[in-house]
């Protein structure tokens, strides 16, 4: 809408395949000449991808003036479209969407890649990423994007602001039933994991009466799988609440009202730290611990028991820092860019203007 460019559904362009070209390419894959079951399966997947690349080439050729494609959600954007763009010399642009997931995926290739900071650029270069030019933008999901004039008019924001106690945002994930837990394992979403998390936050509320604890799940579905007595107990304690997603306040608006964050691992943990708000990960099930070695900010505090949780909240309550200056410097190098005093929309528009 900013550039007044008409929208196009790529499916409407039609997909045609040059059978002769496909046959020529497939015939010249030398390894299929020595038959084996493994190579037969591999050949099948290569063949399917070649066909898809060829379809994308023929579809994109119809857009005669197409010079640049913005690729949403970097790690899952279809690689066969990227390869078609590369063959046709169409430039591609994407944004680092997450802060841990990139390290669990294969290296990416884009002409232009927007990353959060110096540390990530160095890491991607050392990890085999193929990128012509990096842009360091800082974190794009941040508090500077909030329109406080509108936010401050929301009833839920007005209600929470009337609570003068310092607020602790407690980030849950969602509730999985026993079937999915058997499939996925204990990753913070099982009924047991959720009961433990809620119980620990209730205990904190009972021990720190001068703080206000706000529990917010990423998704509220299947919340009824948890025992009713948990929510009954929350209602009876004055300085704790379960904030439903339907309360017309998003997670960043809640973060803007908070002074400390406790949560299961999610990107909001890093986003909190980048805003100067201390955050710790509650990980009694060792889910984050099992993948944290792949995280460039491995020194994010992780707690597994009540004793450590109480210790870090008590430090915050007494005005003590839980993180040292070296860690704060590391966070700054990971999540600060070259576009100061600009909101996310303006940063992206400035970069696209330059590339166009």
Tab-separated table of C-alpha atoms in Angstrom:
chain	number	residue	atom	x	y	z
A	1	UNK	CA	0.000	0.000	0.000
A	2	UNK	CA	2.886	2.399	0.752
A	3	UNK	CA	4.171	2.126	-2.832
A	4	UNK	CA	0.674	1.781	-4.327
A	5	UNK	CA	1.686	-1.470	-6.037
A	6	UNK	CA	-1.197	-3.729	-7.111
A	7	UNK	CA	-1.443	-7.048	-5.297
A	8	UNK	CA	-0.841	-10.221	-7.299
A	9	UNK	CA	-1.658	-13.786	-6.307
A	10	UNK	CA	1.147	-15.917	-7.723
A	11	UNK	CA	-1.292	-18.815	-8.170
A	12	UNK	CA	-3.175	-16.708	-10.728
A	13	UNK	CA	-0.105	-16.531	-12.971
A	14	UNK	CA	-0.337	-20.223	-13.804
A	15	UNK	CA	2.436	-22.801	-13.637
A	16	UNK	CA	3.770	-24.444	-16.784
A	17	UNK	CA	6.588	-26.966	-17.094
A	18	UNK	CA	8.982	-27.456	-20.003
A	19	UNK	CA	9.042	-31.276	-20.109
A	20	UNK	CA	12.072	-31.394	-22.435
A	21	UNK	CA	14.149	-29.275	-20.057
A	22	UNK	CA	13.115	-31.376	-17.063
A	23	UNK	CA	14.014	-34.594	-18.882
A	24	UNK	CA	17.397	-33.190	-19.933
A	25	UNK	CA	18.264	-32.116	-16.370
A	26	UNK	CA	17.115	-35.365	-14.818
A	27	UNK	CA	18.933	-37.507	-17.414
A	28	UNK	CA	22.217	-35.806	-16.536
A	29	UNK	CA	22.059	-36.598	-12.823
A	30	UNK	CA	24.826	-39.201	-12.960
A	31	UNK	CA	24.203	-40.820	-9.595
A	32	UNK	CA	20.828	-42.259	-10.663
A	33	UNK	CA	22.600	-44.475	-13.221
A	34	UNK	CA	23.698	-46.782	-10.391
A	35	UNK	CA	20.424	-47.970	-9.001
A	36	UNK	CA	19.772	-48.248	-5.285
A	37	UNK	CA	16.655	-47.742	-3.215
A	38	UNK	CA	18.156	-44.726	-1.448
A	39	UNK	CA	19.144	-43.065	-4.723
A	40	UNK	CA	15.705	-43.781	-6.151
A	41	UNK	CA	14.049	-41.947	-3.253
A	42	UNK	CA	16.578	-39.100	-3.475
A	43	UNK	CA	15.999	-38.854	-7.224
A	44	UNK	CA	12.273	-38.557	-6.651
A	45	UNK	CA	12.665	-35.562	-4.312
A	46	UNK	CA	15.180	-33.885	-6.617
A	47	UNK	CA	12.802	-34.394	-9.529
A	48	UNK	CA	9.886	-32.862	-7.609
A	49	UNK	CA	12.001	-29.826	-6.690
A	50	UNK	CA	13.251	-29.334	-10.232
A	51	UNK	CA	9.658	-29.303	-11.471
A	52	UNK	CA	8.667	-26.769	-8.792
A	53	UNK	CA	11.608	-24.494	-9.604
A	54	UNK	CA	10.725	-24.644	-13.295
A	55	UNK	CA	7.081	-23.788	-12.509
A	56	UNK	CA	8.176	-20.790	-10.440
A	57	UNK	CA	10.518	-19.586	-13.185
A	58	UNK	CA	7.705	-19.646	-15.757
A	59	UNK	CA	5.302	-17.889	-13.384
A	60	UNK	CA	7.769	-15.137	-12.388
A	61	UNK	CA	8.728	-14.499	-16.026
A	62	UNK	CA	5.235	-13.071	-16.507
A	63	UNK	CA	6.088	-10.215	-14.128
A	64	UNK	CA	8.294	-8.306	-16.556
A	65	UNK	CA	9.140	-5.452	-14.178
A	66	UNK	CA	9.741	-7.549	-11.072
A	67	UNK	CA	13.131	-6.651	-9.570
A	68	UNK	CA	12.847	-7.374	-5.850
A	69	UNK	CA	10.884	-9.848	-3.716
A	70	UNK	CA	10.309	-9.346	-0.001
A	71	UNK	CA	10.326	-12.843	1.505
A	72	UNK	CA	8.231	-13.111	4.640
A	73	UNK	CA	9.410	-15.373	7.498
A	74	UNK	CA	12.970	-16.096	6.456
A	75	UNK	CA	13.488	-19.647	7.734
A	76	UNK	CA	10.367	-21.175	6.140
A	77	UNK	CA	10.165	-19.202	2.877
A	78	UNK	CA	10.138	-21.765	0.004
A	79	UNK	CA	13.664	-22.387	-1.267
A	80	UNK	CA	12.420	-23.328	-4.732
A	81	UNK	CA	11.091	-19.760	-5.172
A	82	UNK	CA	14.454	-18.365	-4.044
A	83	UNK	CA	16.283	-20.530	-6.565
A	84	UNK	CA	13.915	-19.400	-9.323
A	85	UNK	CA	14.584	-15.769	-8.365
A	86	UNK	CA	18.336	-16.356	-8.448
A	87	UNK	CA	18.142	-17.897	-11.939
A	88	UNK	CA	16.094	-14.924	-13.182
A	89	UNK	CA	18.350	-12.358	-11.421
A	90	UNK	CA	15.450	-11.174	-9.261
A	91	UNK	CA	16.771	-9.855	-5.927
A	92	UNK	CA	15.433	-11.234	-2.644
A	93	UNK	CA	15.078	-9.513	0.718
A	94	UNK	CA	14.152	-11.045	4.071
A	95	UNK	CA	14.221	-10.305	7.800
A	96	UNK	CA	15.570	-12.326	10.705
A	97	UNK	CA	12.297	-13.401	12.281
A	98	UNK	CA	13.578	-15.327	15.329
A	99	UNK	CA	16.706	-15.363	17.502
A	100	UNK	CA	17.218	-19.070	18.206
A	101	UNK	CA	15.430	-20.909	15.371
A	102	UNK	CA	18.019	-19.833	12.772
A	103	UNK	CA	20.628	-21.912	14.582
A	104	UNK	CA	18.427	-24.997	14.332
A	105	UNK	CA	17.876	-24.671	10.569
A	106	UNK	CA	20.026	-24.989	7.456
A	107	UNK	CA	21.912	-21.824	6.332
A	108	UNK	CA	19.808	-19.349	4.359
A	109	UNK	CA	20.531	-17.502	1.117
A	110	UNK	CA	19.163	-14.056	0.277
A	111	UNK	CA	20.549	-11.085	-1.598
A	112	UNK	CA	19.661	-8.780	1.280
A	113	UNK	CA	19.086	-9.825	4.873
A	114	UNK	CA	17.927	-7.667	7.777
A	115	UNK	CA	19.467	-8.845	11.055
A	116	UNK	CA	19.168	-7.590	14.614
A	117	UNK	CA	22.814	-6.747	15.288
A	118	UNK	CA	26.554	-7.311	14.889
A	119	UNK	CA	26.677	-10.614	16.768
A	120	UNK	CA	24.090	-12.237	14.523
A	121	UNK	CA	25.728	-10.964	11.340
A	122	UNK	CA	29.054	-12.493	12.399
A	123	UNK	CA	27.359	-15.740	13.379
A	124	UNK	CA	25.488	-16.055	10.064
A	125	UNK	CA	28.655	-15.346	8.066
A	126	UNK	CA	30.449	-18.102	9.985
A	127	UNK	CA	27.511	-20.502	9.545
A	128	UNK	CA	27.520	-20.638	5.757
A	129	UNK	CA	24.803	-18.065	4.986
A	130	UNK	CA	25.007	-16.735	1.425
A	131	UNK	CA	24.039	-13.044	1.617
A	132	UNK	CA	25.185	-10.167	-0.595
A	133	UNK	CA	24.490	-7.439	1.966
A	134	UNK	CA	23.369	-7.355	5.596
A	135	UNK	CA	21.385	-4.535	7.174
A	136	UNK	CA	21.559	-4.237	10.966
A	137	UNK	CA	18.151	-2.999	12.088
A	138	UNK	CA	17.968	-3.911	15.775
A	139	UNK	CA	14.874	-5.740	17.009
A	140	UNK	CA	11.853	-4.889	14.874
A	141	UNK	CA	9.226	-6.039	17.391
A	142	UNK	CA	9.810	-3.499	20.122
A	143	UNK	CA	8.106	-0.916	22.313
A	144	UNK	CA	8.949	1.964	19.968
A	145	UNK	CA	6.288	0.607	17.598
A	146	UNK	CA	3.515	1.243	20.119
A	147	UNK	CA	1.201	4.166	19.530
A	148	UNK	CA	0.962	5.218	23.163
A	149	UNK	CA	-1.790	7.748	22.466
A	150	UNK	CA	-4.047	4.879	21.401
A	151	UNK	CA	-2.659	2.313	23.836
A	152	UNK	CA	-3.245	4.551	26.861
A	153	UNK	CA	-6.932	4.830	25.958
A	154	UNK	CA	-7.527	1.087	26.226
A	155	UNK	CA	-9.639	0.094	29.230
A	156	UNK	CA	-7.313	-2.766	30.112
A	157	UNK	CA	-4.255	-0.492	30.054
A	158	UNK	CA	-6.053	2.082	32.191
A	159	UNK	CA	-6.997	-0.663	34.687
A	160	UNK	CA	-3.455	-2.000	34.930
A	161	UNK	CA	-1.955	1.464	35.285
A	162	UNK	CA	-4.101	2.042	38.336
A	163	UNK	CA	-2.176	-0.807	39.983
A	164	UNK	CA	0.803	1.076	41.407
A	165	UNK	CA	2.886	-1.982	42.276
A	166	UNK	CA	5.748	-2.971	39.987
A	167	UNK	CA	4.482	-5.521	37.488
A	168	UNK	CA	6.061	-8.872	36.698
A	169	UNK	CA	5.012	-10.321	33.343
A	170	UNK	CA	4.874	-14.139	33.480
A	171	UNK	CA	4.910	-15.703	30.016
A	172	UNK	CA	3.381	-19.131	29.519
A	173	UNK	CA	3.024	-20.926	26.199
A	174	UNK	CA	-0.143	-22.997	25.752
A	175	UNK	CA	-1.675	-26.214	27.045
A	176	UNK	CA	-1.275	-29.493	25.177
A	177	UNK	CA	-3.354	-32.554	25.989
A	178	UNK	CA	-1.760	-35.870	26.923
A	179	UNK	CA	-1.757	-37.144	23.340
A	180	UNK	CA	0.363	-34.258	22.047
A	181	UNK	CA	2.614	-34.452	25.091
A	182	UNK	CA	3.330	-38.099	24.217
A	183	UNK	CA	4.235	-36.960	20.691
A	184	UNK	CA	6.202	-33.797	21.547
A	185	UNK	CA	7.525	-34.564	25.026
A	186	UNK	CA	7.782	-32.264	28.045
A	187	UNK	CA	8.567	-28.914	26.421
A	188	UNK	CA	6.716	-26.522	28.718
A	189	UNK	CA	3.281	-27.088	27.197
A	190	UNK	CA	2.081	-30.255	28.940
A	191	UNK	CA	-0.638	-30.147	31.583
A	192	UNK	CA	1.988	-31.018	34.189
A	193	UNK	CA	4.356	-28.265	32.974
A	194	UNK	CA	1.572	-25.677	33.064
A	195	UNK	CA	0.442	-26.673	36.553
A	196	UNK	CA	4.043	-26.332	37.771
A	197	UNK	CA	4.485	-22.931	36.111
A	198	UNK	CA	1.213	-21.511	37.462
A	199	UNK	CA	1.940	-22.913	40.934
A	200	UNK	CA	5.380	-21.280	41.047
A	201	UNK	CA	3.975	-17.886	40.055
A	202	UNK	CA	1.254	-18.214	42.697
A	203	UNK	CA	3.982	-18.946	45.257
A	204	UNK	CA	5.877	-15.817	44.175
A	205	UNK	CA	2.726	-13.713	44.542
A	206	UNK	CA	2.236	-15.041	48.061
A	207	UNK	CA	5.837	-14.186	48.992
A	208	UNK	CA	6.186	-10.803	47.254
A	209	UNK	CA	3.044	-8.869	48.146
A	210	UNK	CA	4.541	-5.589	46.908
A	211	UNK	CA	4.729	-6.896	43.314
A	212	UNK	CA	1.878	-7.556	40.875
A	213	UNK	CA	2.167	-10.742	38.794
A	214	UNK	CA	0.490	-10.971	35.379
A	215	UNK	CA	0.289	-14.454	33.837
A	216	UNK	CA	-0.179	-14.393	30.067
A	217	UNK	CA	-0.151	-17.440	27.795
A	218	UNK	CA	0.836	-17.322	24.142
A	219	UNK	CA	-2.400	-19.145	23.289
A	220	UNK	CA	-5.387	-19.661	25.591
A	221	UNK	CA	-6.803	-22.729	23.852
A	222	UNK	CA	-7.315	-25.813	26.061
A	223	UNK	CA	-6.694	-23.765	29.193
A	224	UNK	CA	-9.696	-25.609	30.647
A	225	UNK	CA	-7.498	-28.740	30.861
A	226	UNK	CA	-5.862	-27.205	33.931
A	227	UNK	CA	-7.455	-27.761	37.364
A	228	UNK	CA	-10.072	-25.164	38.327
A	229	UNK	CA	-8.511	-24.796	41.774
A	230	UNK	CA	-5.506	-23.035	40.187
A	231	UNK	CA	-7.696	-20.242	38.835
A	232	UNK	CA	-9.770	-20.174	42.032
A	233	UNK	CA	-6.575	-19.581	43.989
A	234	UNK	CA	-5.451	-16.829	41.586
A	235	UNK	CA	-8.781	-15.035	42.072
A	236	UNK	CA	-8.324	-15.085	45.841
A	237	UNK	CA	-4.856	-13.489	45.769
A	238	UNK	CA	-4.898	-9.730	45.312
A	239	UNK	CA	-1.531	-9.295	43.533
A	240	UNK	CA	-1.808	-11.895	40.749
A	241	UNK	CA	-4.017	-12.291	37.674
A	242	UNK	CA	-4.421	-14.464	34.617
A	243	UNK	CA	-4.637	-12.060	31.697
A	244	UNK	CA	-6.703	-13.555	28.871
A	245	UNK	CA	-5.720	-12.892	25.276
A	246	UNK	CA	-9.289	-11.648	24.769
A	247	UNK	CA	-8.566	-8.708	27.101
A	248	UNK	CA	-7.740	-6.504	24.089
A	249	UNK	CA	-4.123	-5.911	25.083
A	250	UNK	CA	-1.221	-7.512	23.233
A	251	UNK	CA	1.976	-8.903	24.694
A	252	UNK	CA	4.058	-5.822	23.824
A	253	UNK	CA	1.568	-3.495	25.467
A	254	UNK	CA	1.823	-5.676	28.571
A	255	UNK	CA	5.610	-5.630	28.318
A	256	UNK	CA	5.558	-1.849	28.229
A	257	UNK	CA	3.803	-1.856	31.617
A	258	UNK	CA	6.168	-4.414	33.169
A	259	UNK	CA	9.453	-4.127	35.051
A	260	UNK	CA	10.509	-7.797	35.083
A	261	UNK	CA	9.762	-10.891	32.989
A	262	UNK	CA	9.607	-14.577	33.918
A	263	UNK	CA	8.692	-17.021	31.194
A	264	UNK	CA	9.014	-20.107	29.122
A	265	UNK	CA	11.417	-19.511	26.273
A	266	UNK	CA	10.041	-17.343	23.468
A	267	UNK	CA	11.385	-14.435	21.411
A	268	UNK	CA	9.801	-12.047	23.941
A	269	UNK	CA	12.592	-12.992	26.370
A	270	UNK	CA	15.270	-11.457	24.111
A	271	UNK	CA	12.987	-8.569	23.189
A	272	UNK	CA	12.534	-7.774	26.886
A	273	UNK	CA	16.280	-7.825	27.502
A	274	UNK	CA	16.877	-5.585	24.487
A	275	UNK	CA	14.480	-3.055	26.037
A	276	UNK	CA	16.460	-3.069	29.279
A	277	UNK	CA	13.829	-5.150	31.094
A	278	UNK	CA	15.383	-8.063	32.993
A	279	UNK	CA	14.031	-11.454	31.950
A	280	UNK	CA	14.664	-15.018	33.104
A	281	UNK	CA	13.580	-18.356	31.647
A	282	UNK	CA	11.693	-20.876	33.777
A	283	UNK	CA	12.760	-24.299	32.477
A	284	UNK	CA	12.172	-27.054	35.016
A	285	UNK	CA	11.598	-29.499	32.114
A	286	UNK	CA	15.052	-28.790	30.551
A	287	UNK	CA	13.570	-27.919	27.154
A	288	UNK	CA	15.512	-24.671	26.684
A	289	UNK	CA	18.562	-26.201	28.340
A	290	UNK	CA	18.657	-28.887	25.652
A	291	UNK	CA	18.883	-26.339	22.808
A	292	UNK	CA	20.510	-23.358	24.567
A	293	UNK	CA	23.992	-24.358	23.371
A	294	UNK	CA	22.864	-23.247	19.903
A	295	UNK	CA	21.748	-19.849	21.193
A	296	UNK	CA	24.181	-16.954	20.623
A	297	UNK	CA	23.064	-15.437	23.960
A	298	UNK	CA	23.569	-18.558	26.043
A	299	UNK	CA	24.031	-16.573	29.261
A	300	UNK	CA	20.327	-15.749	29.592
A	301	UNK	CA	19.434	-16.801	33.130
A	302	UNK	CA	17.565	-20.107	33.325
A	303	UNK	CA	15.945	-21.415	36.511
A	304	UNK	CA	14.727	-24.920	37.243
A	305	UNK	CA	13.590	-24.750	40.844
A	306	UNK	CA	11.789	-22.593	43.379
A	307	UNK	CA	14.933	-21.606	45.268
A	308	UNK	CA	16.626	-19.980	42.240
A	309	UNK	CA	13.372	-18.409	41.080
A	310	UNK	CA	12.892	-16.790	44.479
A	311	UNK	CA	16.513	-15.601	44.471
A	312	UNK	CA	16.284	-13.747	41.145
A	313	UNK	CA	12.893	-12.193	41.919
A	314	UNK	CA	14.216	-11.107	45.309
A	315	UNK	CA	17.232	-9.472	43.620
A	316	UNK	CA	14.870	-7.541	41.360
A	317	UNK	CA	12.656	-6.628	44.304
A	318	UNK	CA	15.656	-5.231	46.186
A	319	UNK	CA	16.889	-3.252	43.175
A	320	UNK	CA	19.875	-5.515	42.472
A	321	UNK	CA	20.950	-6.425	38.930
A	322	UNK	CA	20.699	-10.077	37.922
A	323	UNK	CA	22.915	-9.479	34.871
A	324	UNK	CA	26.426	-8.036	34.762
A	325	UNK	CA	27.749	-5.339	32.422
A	326	UNK	CA	29.363	-7.876	30.062
A	327	UNK	CA	26.010	-9.536	29.435
A	328	UNK	CA	24.328	-6.168	28.820
A	329	UNK	CA	27.045	-5.341	26.307
A	330	UNK	CA	26.490	-8.690	24.572
A	331	UNK	CA	22.752	-8.002	24.334
A	332	UNK	CA	23.434	-4.564	22.867
A	333	UNK	CA	25.747	-6.054	20.227
A	334	UNK	CA	23.088	-8.629	19.359
A	335	UNK	CA	20.049	-6.374	19.226
A	336	UNK	CA	21.044	-2.859	18.196
A	337	UNK	CA	21.350	-1.576	14.652
A	338	UNK	CA	22.223	1.395	12.474
A	339	UNK	CA	18.755	2.943	12.420
A	340	UNK	CA	18.409	4.849	15.674
A	341	UNK	CA	15.188	6.654	16.648
A	342	UNK	CA	13.159	5.001	13.886
A	343	UNK	CA	10.230	2.638	14.270
A	344	UNK	CA	10.220	-0.698	12.461
A	345	UNK	CA	8.033	0.436	9.572
A	346	UNK	CA	10.305	3.401	8.820
A	347	UNK	CA	13.426	1.217	8.982
A	348	UNK	CA	12.058	-1.258	6.438
A	349	UNK	CA	10.752	1.485	4.154
A	350	UNK	CA	14.119	3.253	4.207
A	351	UNK	CA	15.921	0.053	3.198
A	352	UNK	CA	13.418	-0.821	0.456
A	353	UNK	CA	13.655	2.748	-0.870
A	354	UNK	CA	17.425	2.364	-1.092
A	355	UNK	CA	17.208	-0.995	-2.871
A	356	UNK	CA	14.528	0.135	-5.327
